[in-house]
Tab-separated table of N, CA and C in Angstrom:
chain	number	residue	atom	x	y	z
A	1	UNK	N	-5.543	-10.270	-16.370
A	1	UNK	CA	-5.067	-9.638	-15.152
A	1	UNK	C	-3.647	-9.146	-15.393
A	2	UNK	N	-3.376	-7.873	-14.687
A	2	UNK	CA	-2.438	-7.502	-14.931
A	2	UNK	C	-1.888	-6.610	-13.302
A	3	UNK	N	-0.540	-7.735	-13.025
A	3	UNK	CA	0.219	-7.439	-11.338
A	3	UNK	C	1.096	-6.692	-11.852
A	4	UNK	N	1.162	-5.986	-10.907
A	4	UNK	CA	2.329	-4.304	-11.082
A	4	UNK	C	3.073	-4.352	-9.846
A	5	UNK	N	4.038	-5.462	-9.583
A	5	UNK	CA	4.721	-5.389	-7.970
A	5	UNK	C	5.563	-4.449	-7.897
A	6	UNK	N	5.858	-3.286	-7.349
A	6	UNK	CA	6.763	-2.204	-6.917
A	6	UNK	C	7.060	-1.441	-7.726
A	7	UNK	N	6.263	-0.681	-8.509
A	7	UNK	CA	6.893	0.074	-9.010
A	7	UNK	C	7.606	1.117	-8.134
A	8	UNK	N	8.298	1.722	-8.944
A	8	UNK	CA	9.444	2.445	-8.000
A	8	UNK	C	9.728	3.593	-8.403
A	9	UNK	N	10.015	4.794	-8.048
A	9	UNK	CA	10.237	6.057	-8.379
A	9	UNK	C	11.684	6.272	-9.103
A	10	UNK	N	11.757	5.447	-10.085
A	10	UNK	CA	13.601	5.652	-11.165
A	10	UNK	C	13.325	6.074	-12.200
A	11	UNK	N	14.131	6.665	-12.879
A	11	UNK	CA	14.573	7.210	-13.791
A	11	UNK	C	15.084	5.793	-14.820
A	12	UNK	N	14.812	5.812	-15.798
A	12	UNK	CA	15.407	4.841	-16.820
A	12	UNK	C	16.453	4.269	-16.859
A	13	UNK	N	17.359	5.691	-16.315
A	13	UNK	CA	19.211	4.792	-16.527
A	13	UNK	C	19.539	4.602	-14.539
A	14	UNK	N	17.834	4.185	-13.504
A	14	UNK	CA	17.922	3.460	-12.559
A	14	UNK	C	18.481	4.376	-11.637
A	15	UNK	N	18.334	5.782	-11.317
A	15	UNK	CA	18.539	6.540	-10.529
A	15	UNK	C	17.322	6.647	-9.892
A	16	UNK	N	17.389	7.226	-8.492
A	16	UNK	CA	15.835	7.461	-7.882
A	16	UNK	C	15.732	8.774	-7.783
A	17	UNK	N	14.588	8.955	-8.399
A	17	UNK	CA	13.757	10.174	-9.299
A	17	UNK	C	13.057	11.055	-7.543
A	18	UNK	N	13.395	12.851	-7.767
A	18	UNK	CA	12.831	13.151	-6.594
A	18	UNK	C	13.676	13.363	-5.106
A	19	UNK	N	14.512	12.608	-4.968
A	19	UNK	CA	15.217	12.489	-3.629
A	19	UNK	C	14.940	13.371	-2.386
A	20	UNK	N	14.325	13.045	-1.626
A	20	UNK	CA	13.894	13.413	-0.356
A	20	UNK	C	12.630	14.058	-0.578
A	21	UNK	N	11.573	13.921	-1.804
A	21	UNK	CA	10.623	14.332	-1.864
A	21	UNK	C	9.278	13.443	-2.065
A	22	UNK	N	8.752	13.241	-1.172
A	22	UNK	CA	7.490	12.371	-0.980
A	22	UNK	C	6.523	12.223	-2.256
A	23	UNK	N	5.740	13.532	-2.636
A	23	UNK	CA	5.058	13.897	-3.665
A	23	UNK	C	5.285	13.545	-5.184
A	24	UNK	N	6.789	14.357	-5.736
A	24	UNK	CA	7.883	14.064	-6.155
A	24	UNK	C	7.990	12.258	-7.079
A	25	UNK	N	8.186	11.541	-5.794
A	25	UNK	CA	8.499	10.285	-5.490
A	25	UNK	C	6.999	9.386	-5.897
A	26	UNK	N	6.605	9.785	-5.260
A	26	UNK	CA	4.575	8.982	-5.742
A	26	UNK	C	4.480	9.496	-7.359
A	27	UNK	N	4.522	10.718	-7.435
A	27	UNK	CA	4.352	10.846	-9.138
A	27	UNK	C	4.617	10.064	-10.164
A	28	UNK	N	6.507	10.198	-10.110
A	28	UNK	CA	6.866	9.201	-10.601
A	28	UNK	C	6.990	7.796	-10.220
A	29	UNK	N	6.280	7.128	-9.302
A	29	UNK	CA	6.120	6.013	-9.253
A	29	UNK	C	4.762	5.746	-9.599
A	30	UNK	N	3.690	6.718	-9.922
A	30	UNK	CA	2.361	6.048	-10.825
A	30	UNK	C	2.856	6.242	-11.976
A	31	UNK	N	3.888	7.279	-13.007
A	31	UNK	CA	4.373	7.238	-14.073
A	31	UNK	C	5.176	6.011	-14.510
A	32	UNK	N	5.310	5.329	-13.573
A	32	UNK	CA	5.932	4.315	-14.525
A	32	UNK	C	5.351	3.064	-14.512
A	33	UNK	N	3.626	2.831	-13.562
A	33	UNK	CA	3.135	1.910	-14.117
A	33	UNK	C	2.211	2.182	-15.073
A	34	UNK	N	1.825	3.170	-15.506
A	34	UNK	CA	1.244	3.657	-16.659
A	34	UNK	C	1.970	3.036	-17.742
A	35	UNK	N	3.286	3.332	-17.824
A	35	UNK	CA	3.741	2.820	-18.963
A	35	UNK	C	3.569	1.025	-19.494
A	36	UNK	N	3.952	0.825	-18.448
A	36	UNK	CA	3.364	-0.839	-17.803
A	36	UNK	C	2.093	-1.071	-18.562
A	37	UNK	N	0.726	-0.604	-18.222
A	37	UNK	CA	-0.193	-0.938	-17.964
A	37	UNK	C	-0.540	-0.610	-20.371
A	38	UNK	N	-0.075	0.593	-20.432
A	38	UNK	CA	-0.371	1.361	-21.596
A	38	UNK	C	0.178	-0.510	-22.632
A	39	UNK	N	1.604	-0.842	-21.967
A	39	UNK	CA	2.344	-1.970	-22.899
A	39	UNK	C	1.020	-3.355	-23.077
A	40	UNK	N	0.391	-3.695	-22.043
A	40	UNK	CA	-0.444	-4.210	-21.525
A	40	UNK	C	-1.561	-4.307	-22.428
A	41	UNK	N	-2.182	-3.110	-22.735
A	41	UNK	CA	-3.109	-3.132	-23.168
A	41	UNK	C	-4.251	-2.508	-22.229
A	42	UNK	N	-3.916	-1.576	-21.181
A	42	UNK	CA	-4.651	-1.444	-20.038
A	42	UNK	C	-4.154	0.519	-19.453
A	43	UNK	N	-5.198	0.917	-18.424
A	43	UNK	CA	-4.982	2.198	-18.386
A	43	UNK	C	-5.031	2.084	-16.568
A	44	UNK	N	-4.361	3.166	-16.013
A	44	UNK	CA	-5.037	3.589	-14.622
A	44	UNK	C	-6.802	3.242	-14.379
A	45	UNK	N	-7.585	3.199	-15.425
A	45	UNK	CA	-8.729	3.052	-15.145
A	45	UNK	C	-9.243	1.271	-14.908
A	46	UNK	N	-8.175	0.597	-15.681
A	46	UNK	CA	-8.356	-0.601	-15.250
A	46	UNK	C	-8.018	-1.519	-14.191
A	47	UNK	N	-7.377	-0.440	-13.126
A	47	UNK	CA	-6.620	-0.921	-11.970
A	47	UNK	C	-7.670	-1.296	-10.810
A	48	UNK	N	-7.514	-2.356	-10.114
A	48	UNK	CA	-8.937	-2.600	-9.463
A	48	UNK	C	-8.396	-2.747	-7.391
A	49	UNK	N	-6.754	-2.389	-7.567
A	49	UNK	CA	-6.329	-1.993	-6.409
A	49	UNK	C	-5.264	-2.224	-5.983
A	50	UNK	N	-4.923	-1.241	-5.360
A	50	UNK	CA	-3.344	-0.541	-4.978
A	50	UNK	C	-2.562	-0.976	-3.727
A	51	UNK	N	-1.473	-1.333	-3.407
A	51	UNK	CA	-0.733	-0.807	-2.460
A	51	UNK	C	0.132	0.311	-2.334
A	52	UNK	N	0.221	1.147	-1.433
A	52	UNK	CA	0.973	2.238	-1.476
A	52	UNK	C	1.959	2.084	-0.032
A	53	UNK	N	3.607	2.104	-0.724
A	53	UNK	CA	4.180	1.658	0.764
A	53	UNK	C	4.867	3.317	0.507
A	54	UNK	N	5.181	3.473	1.549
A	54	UNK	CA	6.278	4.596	1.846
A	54	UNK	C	6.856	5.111	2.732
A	55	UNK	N	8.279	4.900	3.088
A	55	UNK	CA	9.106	4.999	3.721
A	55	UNK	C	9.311	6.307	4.757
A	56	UNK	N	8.198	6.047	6.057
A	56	UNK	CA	8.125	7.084	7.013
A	56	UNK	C	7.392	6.010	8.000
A	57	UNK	N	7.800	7.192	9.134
A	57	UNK	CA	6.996	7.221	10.330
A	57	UNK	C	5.818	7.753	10.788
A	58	UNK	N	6.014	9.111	9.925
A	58	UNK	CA	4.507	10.223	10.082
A	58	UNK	C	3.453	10.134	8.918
A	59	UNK	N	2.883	9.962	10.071
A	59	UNK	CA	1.256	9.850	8.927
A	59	UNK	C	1.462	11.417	7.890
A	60	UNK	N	1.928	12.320	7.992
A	60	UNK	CA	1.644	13.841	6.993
A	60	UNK	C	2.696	12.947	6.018
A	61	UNK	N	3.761	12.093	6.099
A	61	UNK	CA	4.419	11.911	4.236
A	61	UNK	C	3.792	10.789	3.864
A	62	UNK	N	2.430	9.908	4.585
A	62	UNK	CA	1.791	8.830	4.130
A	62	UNK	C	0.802	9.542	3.025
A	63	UNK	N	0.310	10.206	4.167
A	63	UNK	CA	-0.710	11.513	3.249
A	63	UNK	C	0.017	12.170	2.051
A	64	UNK	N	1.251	12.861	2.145
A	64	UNK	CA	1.223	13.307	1.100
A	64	UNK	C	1.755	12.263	0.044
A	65	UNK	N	1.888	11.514	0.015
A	65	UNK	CA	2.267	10.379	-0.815
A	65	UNK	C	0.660	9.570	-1.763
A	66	UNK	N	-0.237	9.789	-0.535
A	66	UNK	CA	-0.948	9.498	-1.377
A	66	UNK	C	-2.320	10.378	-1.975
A	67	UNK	N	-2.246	11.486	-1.619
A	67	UNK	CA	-2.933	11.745	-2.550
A	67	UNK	C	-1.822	12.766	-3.815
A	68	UNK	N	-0.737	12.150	-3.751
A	68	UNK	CA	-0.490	12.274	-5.727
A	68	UNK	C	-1.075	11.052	-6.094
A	69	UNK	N	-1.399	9.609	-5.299
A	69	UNK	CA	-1.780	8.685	-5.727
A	69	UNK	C	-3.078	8.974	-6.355
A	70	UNK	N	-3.788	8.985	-5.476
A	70	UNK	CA	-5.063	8.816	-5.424
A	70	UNK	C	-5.673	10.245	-6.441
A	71	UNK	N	-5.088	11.119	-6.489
A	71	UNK	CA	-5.223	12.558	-7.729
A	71	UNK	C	-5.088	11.890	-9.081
A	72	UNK	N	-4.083	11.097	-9.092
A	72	UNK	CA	-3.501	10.394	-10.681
A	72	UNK	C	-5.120	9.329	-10.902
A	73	UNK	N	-5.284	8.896	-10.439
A	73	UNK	CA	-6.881	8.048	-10.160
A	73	UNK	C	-7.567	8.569	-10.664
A	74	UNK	N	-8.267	10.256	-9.904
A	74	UNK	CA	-9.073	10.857	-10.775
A	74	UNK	C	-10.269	10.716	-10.321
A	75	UNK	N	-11.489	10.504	-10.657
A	75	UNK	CA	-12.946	10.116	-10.273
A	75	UNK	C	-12.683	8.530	-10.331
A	76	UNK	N	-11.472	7.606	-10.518
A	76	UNK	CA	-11.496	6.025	-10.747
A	76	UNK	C	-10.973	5.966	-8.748
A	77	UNK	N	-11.709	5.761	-7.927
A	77	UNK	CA	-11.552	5.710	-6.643
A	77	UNK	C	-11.292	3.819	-6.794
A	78	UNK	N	-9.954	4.041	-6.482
A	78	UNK	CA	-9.398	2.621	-6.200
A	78	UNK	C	-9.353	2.011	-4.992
A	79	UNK	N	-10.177	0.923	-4.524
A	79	UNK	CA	-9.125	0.278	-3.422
A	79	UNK	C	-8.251	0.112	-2.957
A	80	UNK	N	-7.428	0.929	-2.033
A	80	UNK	CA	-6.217	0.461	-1.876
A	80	UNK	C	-5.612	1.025	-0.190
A	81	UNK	N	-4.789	0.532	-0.464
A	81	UNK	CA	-3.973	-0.037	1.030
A	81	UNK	C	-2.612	1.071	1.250
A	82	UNK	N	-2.753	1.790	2.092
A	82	UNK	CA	-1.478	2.878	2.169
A	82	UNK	C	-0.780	2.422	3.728
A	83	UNK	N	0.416	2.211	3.888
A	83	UNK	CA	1.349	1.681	4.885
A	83	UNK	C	2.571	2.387	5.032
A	84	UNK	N	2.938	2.607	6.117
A	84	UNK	CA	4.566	2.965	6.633
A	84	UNK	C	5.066	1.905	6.261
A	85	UNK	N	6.775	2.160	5.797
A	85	UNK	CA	7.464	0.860	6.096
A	85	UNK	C	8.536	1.873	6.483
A	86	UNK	N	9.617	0.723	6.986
A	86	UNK	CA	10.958	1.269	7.817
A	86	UNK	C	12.349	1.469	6.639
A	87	UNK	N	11.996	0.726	5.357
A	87	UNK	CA	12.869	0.734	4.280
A	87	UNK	C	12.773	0.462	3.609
A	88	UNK	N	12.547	1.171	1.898
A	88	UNK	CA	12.283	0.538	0.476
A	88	UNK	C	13.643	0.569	-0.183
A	89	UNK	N	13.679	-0.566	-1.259
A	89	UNK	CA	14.952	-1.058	-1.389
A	89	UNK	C	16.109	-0.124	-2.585
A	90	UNK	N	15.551	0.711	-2.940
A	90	UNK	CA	16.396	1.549	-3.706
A	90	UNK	C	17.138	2.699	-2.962
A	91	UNK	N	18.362	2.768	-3.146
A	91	UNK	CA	19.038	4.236	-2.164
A	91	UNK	C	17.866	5.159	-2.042
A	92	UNK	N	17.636	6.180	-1.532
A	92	UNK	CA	17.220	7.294	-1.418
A	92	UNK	C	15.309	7.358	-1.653
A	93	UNK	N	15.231	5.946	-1.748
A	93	UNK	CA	13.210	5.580	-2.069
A	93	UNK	C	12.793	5.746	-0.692
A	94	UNK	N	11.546	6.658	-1.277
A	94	UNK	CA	10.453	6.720	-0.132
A	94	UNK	C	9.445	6.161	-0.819
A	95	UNK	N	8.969	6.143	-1.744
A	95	UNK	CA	7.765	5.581	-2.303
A	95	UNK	C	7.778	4.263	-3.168
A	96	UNK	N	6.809	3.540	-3.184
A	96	UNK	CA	6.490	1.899	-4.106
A	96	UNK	C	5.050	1.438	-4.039
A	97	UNK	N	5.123	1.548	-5.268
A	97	UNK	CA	3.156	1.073	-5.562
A	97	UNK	C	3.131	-0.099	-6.262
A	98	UNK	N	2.096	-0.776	-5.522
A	98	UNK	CA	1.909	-2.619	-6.198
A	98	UNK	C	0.655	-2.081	-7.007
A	99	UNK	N	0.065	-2.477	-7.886
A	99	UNK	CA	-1.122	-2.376	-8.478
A	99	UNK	C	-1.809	-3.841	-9.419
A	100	UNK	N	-2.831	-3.905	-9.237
A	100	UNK	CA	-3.537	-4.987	-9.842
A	100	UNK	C	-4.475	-4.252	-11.064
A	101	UNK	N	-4.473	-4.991	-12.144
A	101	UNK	CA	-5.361	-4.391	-12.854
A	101	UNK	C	-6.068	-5.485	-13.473
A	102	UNK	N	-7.233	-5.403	-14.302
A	102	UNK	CA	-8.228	-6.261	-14.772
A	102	UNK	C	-8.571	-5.824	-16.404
A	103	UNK	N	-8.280	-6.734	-17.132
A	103	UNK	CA	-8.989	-6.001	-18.651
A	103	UNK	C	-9.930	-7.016	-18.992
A	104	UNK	N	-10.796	-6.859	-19.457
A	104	UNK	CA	-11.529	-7.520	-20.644
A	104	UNK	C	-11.285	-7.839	-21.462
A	105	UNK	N	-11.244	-8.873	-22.314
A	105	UNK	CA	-10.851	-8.658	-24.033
A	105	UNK	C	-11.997	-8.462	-24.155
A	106	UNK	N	-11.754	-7.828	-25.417
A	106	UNK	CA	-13.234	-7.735	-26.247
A	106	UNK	C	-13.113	-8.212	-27.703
């Protein structure tokens, strides 16, 4: 098993990637559990379900938040959980994805 708590829409040297852009913001926050998952031993395809938080009131930046999610997925239709919140903890974050994933050894 492999837990992915918050990833977050930053940039390496911890800037937030996107600023004031919803879409933007979800991208790079499935880009950086990929990298996660790739260290792992594991892909987007082994993810068995999501949270998607993001920092609004209106359902249109929930939506557009998630389907960059749910596009990065692909035909792998994940379970997952999309929510308003009132504040994510990086300056200028609208977006944070929890993800669970599952591998096999073989």
């Amino acid at each position: 098993m492999v837990f992915l708590a918050g990833a977050c829409p930053l940039h390496a040297d911890g800037t937030t990637a996107a600023v004031g852009d919803y879409a933007g913001q979800a991208a790079k926050a499935v880009e950086n559990p990929r990298i996660a998952l790739d260290e792992a031993g594991a892909t987007l395809q082994d993810v068995i379900s999501t949270r998607v938080l993001v920092a609004s009131t209106r359902q249109e930046d929930l939506v557009t938040a998630w389907e960059v999610v749910r596009d990065a997925f692909g035909e792998h239709d994940v379970p997952s959980t999309l929510m308003g919140v009132t504040v994510l903890g990086y300056d200028d974050q609208l977006v944070e994805i929890e993800a669970v994933a599952a591998v096999l050894d073989t």
